[in-house]
């Protein structure tokens, strides 16, 4: 038996990023525009009009960033591929230089013994496909599978962990229901179709992988435990709705072959009856599930909230991050156990976990970020606790390697283990990054020192 207070030798210690958030040069070398490029360039859509035009300039500095991963002692790295670099029109002609960037990145990672986990879709749909309806077009599943096939053929000899979609919930809630993320639609009738097509696309890519790939493929979802604010039946029902909408909307169809019943209640007349054959197809066995965890929510019944009628009750006595998300580490243990019980057994990874805080560099350039360090420590302890309770958790990826473009919040929120000076592009490992490196070096032993 391995020591339960430590992590095993083959545990994956990683950090995660996504293409549009770090790469910059979004149109370089023949790439087509993505919906995020267009959204960020639309006045009023992002904080201060920030765009991903330069971001962390990772497209040109990826070698330096891989060296930084080496300094942190990472043995894994989760990144995403920009679809419109590889297929500028979303379909058809492959752009060899776009594909080449990911080949070079993967080679650089492997040279340093860092295992790549590649996400095929982290929100940056080719704009050309959005002009044909984007995720509302039933053909989107086939577009995605064709794109996935290009990547599998080019990289499956070197990439052993593939992710189809990152957080379909955010794609739809932000992009199609509330309009705060690209492509900026606000349409309750559209949202269920976008969700359904994303799931069909996920399944089509998994099927393609089964025919062509030799390693592992999974899905990444963002999960958050939902607790009723009071014991009243109204708040209890609100928490159930929130749980169905956030946590079960995508996982129930994938693992159990059916949508949660609450969705019909939430969406009312806008909830369609989807064909049984689609649901059968969506239920493709997966090799692993990735879970992004940031916070929890205490919720109350709220008729003014649309369409969920459930709103968050802020826990003012608790620490909150720069995005006003409550810091609640034990929720990570709980959600991992819940997934293992409801959908398991299957290998799990924490594919994102992290916090935005305000940590200005000191005069000597050092960045001391005690709140992020504590966040990391407590969540890593929560991960260890889940493992002790028997959850088959195989790796942890901190969000994020670098401060980066935080979507509609632009550069106003920093999640990095390394600070980025956007004027000079200089990276500086923060105190939290040093701490993470020490946890990795000690295989978790550091976490057991109570004084940390
Ligand atoms: C996303 C990241 C994002 C992070 C912090 C996740 O929802 O996958 O792209 O930066 O949360 O908001």
Short mmCIF file of C-alpha atoms and ligand atoms in Angstrom, two decimals:
data_model
loop_
_atom_site.label_atom_id
_atom_site.label_comp_id
_atom_site.label_asym_id
_atom_site.label_seq_id
_atom_site.Cartn_x
_atom_site.Cartn_y
_atom_site.Cartn_z
CA UNK A 1 0.00 0.00 0.00
CA UNK A 2 1.31 3.44 -0.83
CA UNK A 3 1.49 6.05 1.94
CA UNK A 4 -1.96 7.75 2.01
CA UNK A 5 -0.42 11.01 3.20
CA UNK A 6 1.60 11.25 -0.02
CA UNK A 7 0.88 11.18 -3.73
CA UNK A 8 2.05 8.21 -5.79
CA UNK A 9 5.03 8.40 -8.14
CA UNK A 10 2.89 8.36 -11.25
CA UNK A 11 0.63 11.20 -10.07
CA UNK A 12 0.35 13.95 -12.69
CA UNK A 13 1.38 17.36 -11.42
CA UNK A 14 0.37 19.92 -13.96
CA UNK A 15 -0.78 23.40 -14.78
CA UNK A 16 -3.45 24.31 -17.32
CA UNK A 17 -3.91 27.06 -19.89
CA UNK A 18 -6.02 27.65 -22.99
CA UNK A 19 -5.09 28.87 -26.45
CA UNK A 20 -6.89 32.20 -26.69
CA UNK A 21 -5.98 33.14 -23.13
CA UNK A 22 -2.19 32.88 -23.58
CA UNK A 23 -1.06 32.51 -27.19
CA UNK A 24 -1.47 35.95 -28.73
CA UNK A 25 -0.86 36.34 -32.50
CA UNK A 26 -4.38 34.99 -33.16
CA UNK A 27 -4.20 35.54 -36.92
CA UNK A 28 -0.55 34.60 -37.44
CA UNK A 29 0.67 32.18 -40.10
CA UNK A 30 -2.65 31.80 -41.86
CA UNK A 31 -4.94 31.29 -38.84
CA UNK A 32 -8.59 32.27 -39.18
CA UNK A 33 -10.42 34.43 -36.64
CA UNK A 34 -12.24 32.74 -33.77
CA UNK A 35 -15.43 33.89 -32.06
CA UNK A 36 -13.28 35.12 -29.17
CA UNK A 37 -11.16 37.25 -31.49
CA UNK A 38 -14.30 38.86 -32.85
CA UNK A 39 -16.04 39.17 -29.48
CA UNK A 40 -13.02 40.79 -27.80
CA UNK A 41 -12.79 43.25 -30.69
CA UNK A 42 -16.43 44.26 -30.29
CA UNK A 43 -16.63 47.45 -28.21
CA UNK A 44 -18.02 46.98 -24.72
CA UNK A 45 -17.61 43.22 -24.52
CA UNK A 46 -14.47 42.93 -22.38
CA UNK A 47 -12.98 44.83 -19.47
CA UNK A 48 -11.22 47.93 -20.85
CA UNK A 49 -11.61 46.51 -24.37
CA UNK A 50 -8.85 43.98 -23.67
CA UNK A 51 -8.21 41.40 -26.39
CA UNK A 52 -6.08 38.28 -26.85
CA UNK A 53 -4.02 39.94 -29.63
CA UNK A 54 -0.85 39.68 -27.56
CA UNK A 55 -1.90 37.96 -24.32
CA UNK A 56 1.20 36.15 -22.95
CA UNK A 57 2.79 35.96 -26.40
CA UNK A 58 3.05 32.23 -25.78
CA UNK A 59 2.77 31.51 -29.50
CA UNK A 60 6.26 32.96 -29.85
CA UNK A 61 7.60 32.25 -26.35
CA UNK A 62 6.41 28.70 -25.86
CA UNK A 63 9.95 27.39 -25.34
CA UNK A 64 10.51 29.80 -22.49
CA UNK A 65 7.18 28.71 -21.00
CA UNK A 66 8.06 25.04 -21.25
CA UNK A 67 11.32 25.86 -19.43
CA UNK A 68 9.23 27.57 -16.74
CA UNK A 69 7.20 24.37 -16.35
CA UNK A 70 10.50 22.56 -15.90
CA UNK A 71 11.49 25.00 -13.15
CA UNK A 72 8.22 24.28 -11.36
CA UNK A 73 8.87 20.57 -11.61
CA UNK A 74 5.66 19.85 -13.55
CA UNK A 75 5.38 16.44 -15.18
CA UNK A 76 2.17 17.34 -17.08
CA UNK A 77 0.71 20.31 -18.93
CA UNK A 78 -2.84 20.84 -20.11
CA UNK A 79 -3.22 23.19 -23.09
CA UNK A 80 -5.84 23.72 -25.75
CA UNK A 81 -5.62 23.79 -29.51
CA UNK A 82 -7.00 26.77 -31.41
CA UNK A 83 -9.31 25.17 -33.98
CA UNK A 84 -9.00 28.13 -36.36
CA UNK A 85 -5.19 27.90 -36.43
CA UNK A 86 -5.47 24.35 -37.72
CA UNK A 87 -8.55 24.86 -39.90
CA UNK A 88 -8.88 28.59 -40.60
CA UNK A 89 -12.40 28.10 -41.98
CA UNK A 90 -13.28 25.54 -39.33
CA UNK A 91 -13.52 22.85 -42.02
CA UNK A 92 -11.74 21.76 -45.13
CA UNK A 93 -8.20 22.90 -45.80
CA UNK A 94 -5.66 22.25 -43.04
CA UNK A 95 -3.23 25.09 -42.34
CA UNK A 96 0.12 23.29 -41.91
CA UNK A 97 1.81 26.10 -40.00
CA UNK A 98 -1.03 26.21 -37.47
CA UNK A 99 -0.72 22.48 -36.88
CA UNK A 100 3.04 22.79 -36.75
CA UNK A 101 2.85 25.10 -33.74
CA UNK A 102 1.21 22.33 -31.67
CA UNK A 103 3.69 19.75 -33.00
CA UNK A 104 6.57 21.91 -31.82
CA UNK A 105 4.92 22.57 -28.47
CA UNK A 106 4.31 18.86 -27.85
CA UNK A 107 7.87 18.00 -28.84
CA UNK A 108 9.26 20.66 -26.49
CA UNK A 109 7.14 19.25 -23.64
CA UNK A 110 8.20 15.68 -24.28
CA UNK A 111 11.87 16.68 -24.43
CA UNK A 112 11.49 17.82 -20.83
CA UNK A 113 9.51 14.79 -19.71
CA UNK A 114 6.27 16.76 -19.44
CA UNK A 115 3.19 14.82 -20.46
CA UNK A 116 0.79 16.80 -22.65
CA UNK A 117 -2.96 16.77 -22.11
CA UNK A 118 -4.56 18.37 -25.17
CA UNK A 119 -8.00 19.97 -25.07
CA UNK A 120 -9.64 20.22 -28.48
CA UNK A 121 -12.14 22.95 -27.63
CA UNK A 122 -11.65 25.66 -25.06
CA UNK A 123 -14.30 28.11 -26.30
CA UNK A 124 -12.66 29.54 -29.44
CA UNK A 125 -14.93 28.35 -32.25
CA UNK A 126 -13.76 29.40 -35.74
CA UNK A 127 -15.74 32.52 -36.64
CA UNK A 128 -16.46 31.00 -40.07
CA UNK A 129 -18.46 28.25 -38.34
CA UNK A 130 -20.32 30.72 -36.15
CA UNK A 131 -21.52 32.41 -39.32
CA UNK A 132 -23.13 29.10 -40.17
CA UNK A 133 -24.91 28.89 -36.81
CA UNK A 134 -22.07 27.69 -34.62
CA UNK A 135 -23.16 25.20 -31.98
CA UNK A 136 -26.79 25.67 -33.00
CA UNK A 137 -26.14 24.04 -36.35
CA UNK A 138 -26.75 20.27 -36.09
CA UNK A 139 -23.73 19.78 -38.40
CA UNK A 140 -21.45 21.12 -35.66
CA UNK A 141 -20.94 17.59 -34.30
CA UNK A 142 -19.53 16.45 -37.65
CA UNK A 143 -17.40 19.61 -38.00
CA UNK A 144 -15.90 18.92 -34.60
CA UNK A 145 -15.23 15.24 -35.27
CA UNK A 146 -13.46 16.11 -38.54
CA UNK A 147 -11.30 18.68 -36.78
CA UNK A 148 -10.56 16.20 -33.97
CA UNK A 149 -9.48 13.63 -36.55
CA UNK A 150 -6.88 16.02 -37.97
CA UNK A 151 -5.39 16.41 -34.49
CA UNK A 152 -5.54 12.70 -33.64
CA UNK A 153 -3.73 11.84 -36.87
CA UNK A 154 -1.07 14.48 -36.28
CA UNK A 155 -0.43 14.01 -32.58
CA UNK A 156 -1.77 10.77 -31.15
CA UNK A 157 1.70 9.25 -31.41
CA UNK A 158 2.82 11.76 -28.76
CA UNK A 159 -0.29 12.94 -26.89
CA UNK A 160 -1.73 10.28 -24.59
CA UNK A 161 -4.46 12.30 -22.90
CA UNK A 162 -7.10 14.01 -25.00
CA UNK A 163 -9.98 16.19 -23.86
CA UNK A 164 -12.89 16.88 -26.20
CA UNK A 165 -14.55 19.94 -24.63
CA UNK A 166 -13.68 22.27 -21.81
CA UNK A 167 -16.70 23.18 -19.68
CA UNK A 168 -19.66 22.96 -22.06
CA UNK A 169 -21.74 24.54 -19.28
CA UNK A 170 -19.82 27.81 -19.56
CA UNK A 171 -19.93 27.74 -23.36
CA UNK A 172 -23.73 27.67 -23.24
CA UNK A 173 -24.54 29.63 -20.09
CA UNK A 174 -22.18 32.49 -20.99
CA UNK A 175 -22.30 32.25 -24.78
CA UNK A 176 -25.90 31.38 -25.61
CA UNK A 177 -28.07 32.07 -22.54
CA UNK A 178 -26.69 35.20 -20.86
CA UNK A 179 -24.61 36.59 -23.71
CA UNK A 180 -21.62 37.59 -21.58
CA UNK A 181 -19.12 35.36 -23.41
CA UNK A 182 -18.60 34.69 -27.13
CA UNK A 183 -20.64 34.43 -29.30
CA UNK A 184 -22.75 36.70 -27.08
CA UNK A 185 -26.23 35.29 -27.65
CA UNK A 186 -28.98 35.63 -25.09
CA UNK A 187 -31.65 33.20 -26.10
CA UNK A 188 -33.35 30.69 -23.85
CA UNK A 189 -34.63 28.75 -26.86
CA UNK A 190 -31.14 28.45 -28.33
CA UNK A 191 -29.31 27.35 -25.18
CA UNK A 192 -30.67 23.77 -24.96
CA UNK A 193 -29.77 23.13 -28.61
CA UNK A 194 -26.25 24.46 -28.09
CA UNK A 195 -25.84 22.12 -25.11
CA UNK A 196 -27.18 19.17 -27.00
CA UNK A 197 -24.99 19.78 -30.04
CA UNK A 198 -21.92 20.17 -27.85
CA UNK A 199 -22.67 16.77 -26.35
CA UNK A 200 -23.22 15.28 -29.80
CA UNK A 201 -19.90 16.81 -30.89
CA UNK A 202 -18.13 15.39 -27.85
CA UNK A 203 -19.52 11.93 -28.58
CA UNK A 204 -18.69 12.13 -32.29
CA UNK A 205 -15.07 12.97 -31.43
CA UNK A 206 -14.89 10.09 -28.93
CA UNK A 207 -16.18 7.72 -31.61
CA UNK A 208 -13.60 9.00 -34.06
CA UNK A 209 -10.95 8.47 -31.43
CA UNK A 210 -12.05 4.89 -30.85
CA UNK A 211 -11.51 4.24 -34.56
CA UNK A 212 -8.17 6.02 -34.80
CA UNK A 213 -6.61 6.72 -31.42
CA UNK A 214 -4.53 4.52 -29.19
CA UNK A 215 -4.59 6.28 -25.83
CA UNK A 216 -7.15 8.02 -23.65
CA UNK A 217 -9.93 10.50 -24.21
CA UNK A 218 -12.23 12.27 -21.76
CA UNK A 219 -14.36 15.33 -21.10
CA UNK A 220 -13.75 18.29 -18.78
CA UNK A 221 -16.62 19.80 -16.82
CA UNK A 222 -16.78 22.52 -14.19
CA UNK A 223 -18.53 21.38 -11.04
CA UNK A 224 -19.69 23.20 -7.93
CA UNK A 225 -21.56 21.74 -4.96
CA UNK A 226 -24.86 23.54 -4.36
CA UNK A 227 -26.23 23.83 -0.84
CA UNK A 228 -29.68 25.15 0.14
CA UNK A 229 -29.48 28.39 2.14
CA UNK A 230 -32.22 27.23 4.54
CA UNK A 231 -34.12 24.03 5.18
CA UNK A 232 -37.27 25.31 3.47
CA UNK A 233 -38.55 23.20 0.62
CA UNK A 234 -38.30 26.21 -1.72
CA UNK A 235 -34.56 26.61 -1.09
CA UNK A 236 -34.04 22.88 -1.26
CA UNK A 237 -35.73 22.76 -4.67
CA UNK A 238 -33.65 25.77 -5.79
CA UNK A 239 -30.44 23.94 -4.83
CA UNK A 240 -31.65 20.87 -6.74
CA UNK A 241 -32.31 22.96 -9.84
CA UNK A 242 -28.91 24.62 -9.58
CA UNK A 243 -27.26 21.22 -9.17
CA UNK A 244 -29.11 19.80 -12.18
CA UNK A 245 -28.25 22.80 -14.32
CA UNK A 246 -24.55 23.05 -13.39
CA UNK A 247 -23.46 19.60 -12.37
CA UNK A 248 -25.76 17.03 -13.94
CA UNK A 249 -26.79 18.68 -17.23
CA UNK A 250 -23.76 17.31 -19.08
CA UNK A 251 -22.72 14.33 -16.97
CA UNK A 252 -26.10 12.58 -16.77
CA UNK A 253 -26.45 12.27 -20.55
CA UNK A 254 -22.81 11.22 -20.96
CA UNK A 255 -22.83 8.57 -18.23
CA UNK A 256 -26.51 7.73 -17.68
CA UNK A 257 -28.05 8.45 -21.08
CA UNK A 258 -30.69 10.98 -19.94
CA UNK A 259 -31.03 14.66 -19.11
CA UNK A 260 -31.97 15.58 -15.52
CA UNK A 261 -35.73 16.10 -15.22
CA UNK A 262 -35.25 19.52 -13.60
CA UNK A 263 -34.08 20.96 -16.95
CA UNK A 264 -37.60 20.85 -18.35
CA UNK A 265 -38.79 22.77 -15.29
CA UNK A 266 -36.01 25.37 -15.62
CA UNK A 267 -36.34 25.94 -19.36
CA UNK A 268 -40.12 25.48 -19.58
CA UNK A 269 -41.43 25.68 -23.14
CA UNK A 270 -37.85 26.17 -24.40
CA UNK A 271 -36.80 22.65 -23.42
CA UNK A 272 -37.14 20.37 -26.49
CA UNK A 273 -37.69 16.64 -26.61
CA UNK A 274 -34.39 15.35 -27.99
CA UNK A 275 -34.32 12.12 -30.02
CA UNK A 276 -33.55 8.93 -28.05
CA UNK A 277 -31.01 7.96 -30.69
CA UNK A 278 -29.01 11.11 -29.90
CA UNK A 279 -28.96 10.23 -26.22
CA UNK A 280 -27.77 6.74 -26.98
CA UNK A 281 -25.01 8.14 -29.14
CA UNK A 282 -23.96 10.69 -26.48
CA UNK A 283 -23.38 7.90 -23.99
CA UNK A 284 -19.90 6.89 -25.18
CA UNK A 285 -17.65 5.25 -22.59
CA UNK A 286 -14.85 7.59 -21.51
CA UNK A 287 -11.34 6.84 -20.31
CA UNK A 288 -11.38 9.59 -17.72
CA UNK A 289 -13.24 12.65 -16.54
CA UNK A 290 -11.61 16.00 -15.84
CA UNK A 291 -13.11 18.22 -13.16
CA UNK A 292 -12.55 21.95 -12.90
CA UNK A 293 -13.25 23.15 -9.39
CA UNK A 294 -13.16 26.72 -8.10
CA UNK A 295 -15.91 27.30 -5.55
CA UNK A 296 -19.26 26.27 -4.11
CA UNK A 297 -22.61 28.00 -3.93
CA UNK A 298 -25.17 28.37 -1.19
CA UNK A 299 -28.43 29.07 -3.02
CA UNK A 300 -31.90 30.35 -2.30
CA UNK A 301 -35.15 30.37 -4.21
CA UNK A 302 -35.28 33.63 -6.15
CA UNK A 303 -38.18 34.32 -8.55
CA UNK A 304 -36.20 37.27 -9.95
CA UNK A 305 -33.42 35.06 -11.25
CA UNK A 306 -33.81 33.97 -14.88
CA UNK A 307 -34.34 31.19 -15.80
CA UNK A 308 -33.10 29.20 -12.80
CA UNK A 309 -34.96 31.09 -10.07
CA UNK A 310 -32.09 30.33 -7.75
CA UNK A 311 -29.50 32.84 -6.62
CA UNK A 312 -26.34 32.72 -4.56
CA UNK A 313 -26.35 33.77 -0.91
CA UNK A 314 -22.93 35.31 -0.31
CA UNK A 315 -21.16 33.86 2.73
CA UNK A 316 -19.63 37.11 3.96
CA UNK A 317 -17.63 35.50 6.79
CA UNK A 318 -15.62 33.46 4.24
CA UNK A 319 -12.64 34.46 2.07
CA UNK A 320 -13.60 35.41 -1.50
CA UNK A 321 -11.33 35.69 -4.54
CA UNK A 322 -10.98 38.65 -6.89
CA UNK A 323 -13.95 37.34 -8.85
CA UNK A 324 -15.93 37.15 -5.59
CA UNK A 325 -15.90 33.36 -5.61
CA UNK A 326 -16.06 31.83 -2.13
CA UNK A 327 -12.99 29.82 -1.12
CA UNK A 328 -14.34 26.44 -0.05
CA UNK A 329 -11.75 23.65 -0.28
CA UNK A 330 -13.81 20.88 1.27
CA UNK A 331 -16.22 21.24 -1.65
CA UNK A 332 -13.52 19.73 -3.85
CA UNK A 333 -13.37 16.55 -1.77
CA UNK A 334 -17.16 16.40 -1.76
CA UNK A 335 -17.57 16.87 -5.49
CA UNK A 336 -14.92 14.27 -6.30
CA UNK A 337 -16.62 11.74 -4.04
CA UNK A 338 -19.99 12.59 -5.55
CA UNK A 339 -18.70 12.05 -9.10
CA UNK A 340 -17.07 8.76 -8.15
CA UNK A 341 -20.29 7.52 -6.54
CA UNK A 342 -22.74 8.72 -9.17
CA UNK A 343 -20.79 8.11 -12.36
CA UNK A 344 -17.82 5.97 -11.39
CA UNK A 345 -15.74 4.04 -11.20
CA UNK A 346 -13.50 5.89 -13.62
CA UNK A 347 -10.16 7.70 -13.41
CA UNK A 348 -10.52 11.35 -12.47
CA UNK A 349 -8.27 14.37 -12.84
CA UNK A 350 -8.61 17.82 -11.35
CA UNK A 351 -8.06 19.61 -14.64
CA UNK A 352 -8.31 23.16 -13.23
CA UNK A 353 -8.24 24.68 -9.76
CA UNK A 354 -7.01 28.11 -8.79
CA UNK A 355 -7.81 31.62 -7.66
CA UNK A 356 -7.60 35.24 -8.80
CA UNK A 357 -6.17 37.59 -6.19
CA UNK A 358 -4.54 41.01 -6.27
CA UNK A 359 -0.80 40.57 -5.74
CA UNK A 360 1.31 43.42 -7.04
CA UNK A 361 5.02 42.69 -7.53
CA UNK A 362 7.34 44.13 -4.89
CA UNK A 363 10.21 46.56 -5.63
CA UNK A 364 12.58 43.65 -6.33
CA UNK A 365 10.03 42.08 -8.68
CA UNK A 366 9.10 39.21 -6.33
CA UNK A 367 5.43 38.35 -6.04
CA UNK A 368 4.20 37.28 -2.65
CA UNK A 369 0.68 35.86 -2.90
CA UNK A 370 -0.25 34.35 0.45
CA UNK A 371 -3.95 33.99 -0.33
CA UNK A 372 -3.28 31.99 -3.49
CA UNK A 373 -0.68 29.91 -1.68
CA UNK A 374 -3.20 29.08 1.03
CA UNK A 375 -5.85 28.35 -1.60
CA UNK A 376 -3.50 25.89 -3.28
CA UNK A 377 -2.45 24.28 -0.03
CA UNK A 378 -6.01 23.75 1.16
CA UNK A 379 -7.25 22.43 -2.17
CA UNK A 380 -4.31 20.04 -2.48
CA UNK A 381 -5.13 18.79 1.00
CA UNK A 382 -8.72 18.31 -0.17
CA UNK A 383 -7.41 16.28 -3.11
CA UNK A 384 -5.37 14.10 -0.80
CA UNK A 385 -8.42 13.61 1.38
CA UNK A 386 -10.46 12.46 -1.63
CA UNK A 387 -7.72 9.97 -2.50
CA UNK A 388 -7.74 8.69 1.09
CA UNK A 389 -11.47 8.17 0.75
CA UNK A 390 -10.85 5.96 -2.26
CA UNK A 391 -11.43 8.31 -5.18
CA UNK A 392 -9.33 7.25 -8.20
CA UNK A 393 -7.77 10.66 -8.72
CA UNK A 394 -4.70 10.56 -10.93
CA UNK A 395 -3.56 14.12 -11.38
CA UNK A 396 -3.97 17.78 -10.50
CA UNK A 397 -3.62 20.77 -12.84
CA UNK A 398 -3.39 24.22 -11.30
CA UNK A 399 -5.15 27.04 -13.12
CA UNK A 400 -3.10 28.63 -14.40
CA UNK A 401 0.54 28.41 -15.43
CA UNK A 402 0.57 32.15 -16.23
CA UNK A 403 -1.51 35.22 -15.53
CA UNK A 404 -3.55 35.53 -18.69
CA UNK A 405 -6.58 36.88 -20.57
CA UNK A 406 -9.45 36.13 -18.24
CA UNK A 407 -12.16 36.28 -20.90
CA UNK A 408 -14.65 39.13 -20.35
CA UNK A 409 -12.54 40.31 -17.39
CA UNK A 410 -9.58 40.84 -19.70
CA UNK A 411 -6.29 41.28 -17.87
CA UNK A 412 -7.92 42.57 -14.67
CA UNK A 413 -7.82 39.17 -12.95
CA UNK A 414 -4.67 37.13 -12.41
CA UNK A 415 -4.71 33.39 -11.79
CA UNK A 416 -1.08 32.50 -12.57
CA UNK A 417 1.51 30.51 -10.68
CA UNK A 418 3.80 32.86 -12.58
CA UNK A 419 3.22 36.59 -12.78
CA UNK A 420 3.30 38.12 -16.26
CA UNK A 421 4.43 41.71 -16.75
CA UNK A 422 2.36 42.48 -19.83
CA UNK A 423 4.60 45.42 -20.82
CA UNK A 424 7.77 43.33 -20.99
CA UNK A 425 6.35 39.77 -21.09
CA UNK A 426 8.62 38.88 -18.21
CA UNK A 427 7.48 35.85 -16.19
CA UNK A 428 8.16 35.65 -12.45
CA UNK A 429 7.28 32.59 -10.44
CA UNK A 430 5.08 33.73 -7.54
CA UNK A 431 5.44 32.49 -3.97
CA UNK A 432 2.47 30.19 -4.67
CA UNK A 433 4.38 28.74 -7.64
CA UNK A 434 7.41 28.09 -5.44
CA UNK A 435 5.12 26.45 -2.92
CA UNK A 436 3.57 24.24 -5.59
CA UNK A 437 7.06 23.24 -6.76
CA UNK A 438 7.90 22.22 -3.20
CA UNK A 439 4.71 20.15 -2.91
CA UNK A 440 5.65 18.38 -6.14
CA UNK A 441 9.24 17.78 -5.02
CA UNK A 442 8.06 16.32 -1.70
CA UNK A 443 5.19 14.34 -3.31
CA UNK A 444 2.81 16.09 -0.98
CA UNK A 445 4.76 15.68 2.26
CA UNK A 446 4.94 19.48 2.57
CA UNK A 447 1.16 19.57 2.84
CA UNK A 448 1.30 17.69 6.11
CA UNK A 449 3.19 20.46 7.94
CA UNK A 450 0.40 22.21 9.86
CA UNK A 451 2.27 25.51 10.14
CA UNK A 452 2.42 26.19 6.40
C1 LIG B 1 -12.03 28.17 -17.55
C2 LIG B 1 -10.79 29.02 -17.70
C3 LIG B 1 -10.94 30.29 -16.87
C4 LIG B 1 -11.08 29.87 -15.41
C5 LIG B 1 -11.20 31.03 -14.44
C6 LIG B 1 -12.58 28.11 -16.16
O1 LIG B 1 -13.97 28.29 -16.22
O2 LIG B 1 -11.84 26.91 -18.10
O3 LIG B 1 -10.61 29.32 -19.05
O4 LIG B 1 -9.90 31.19 -17.04
O5 LIG B 1 -12.21 29.07 -15.26
O6 LIG B 1 -12.38 31.75 -14.68
#
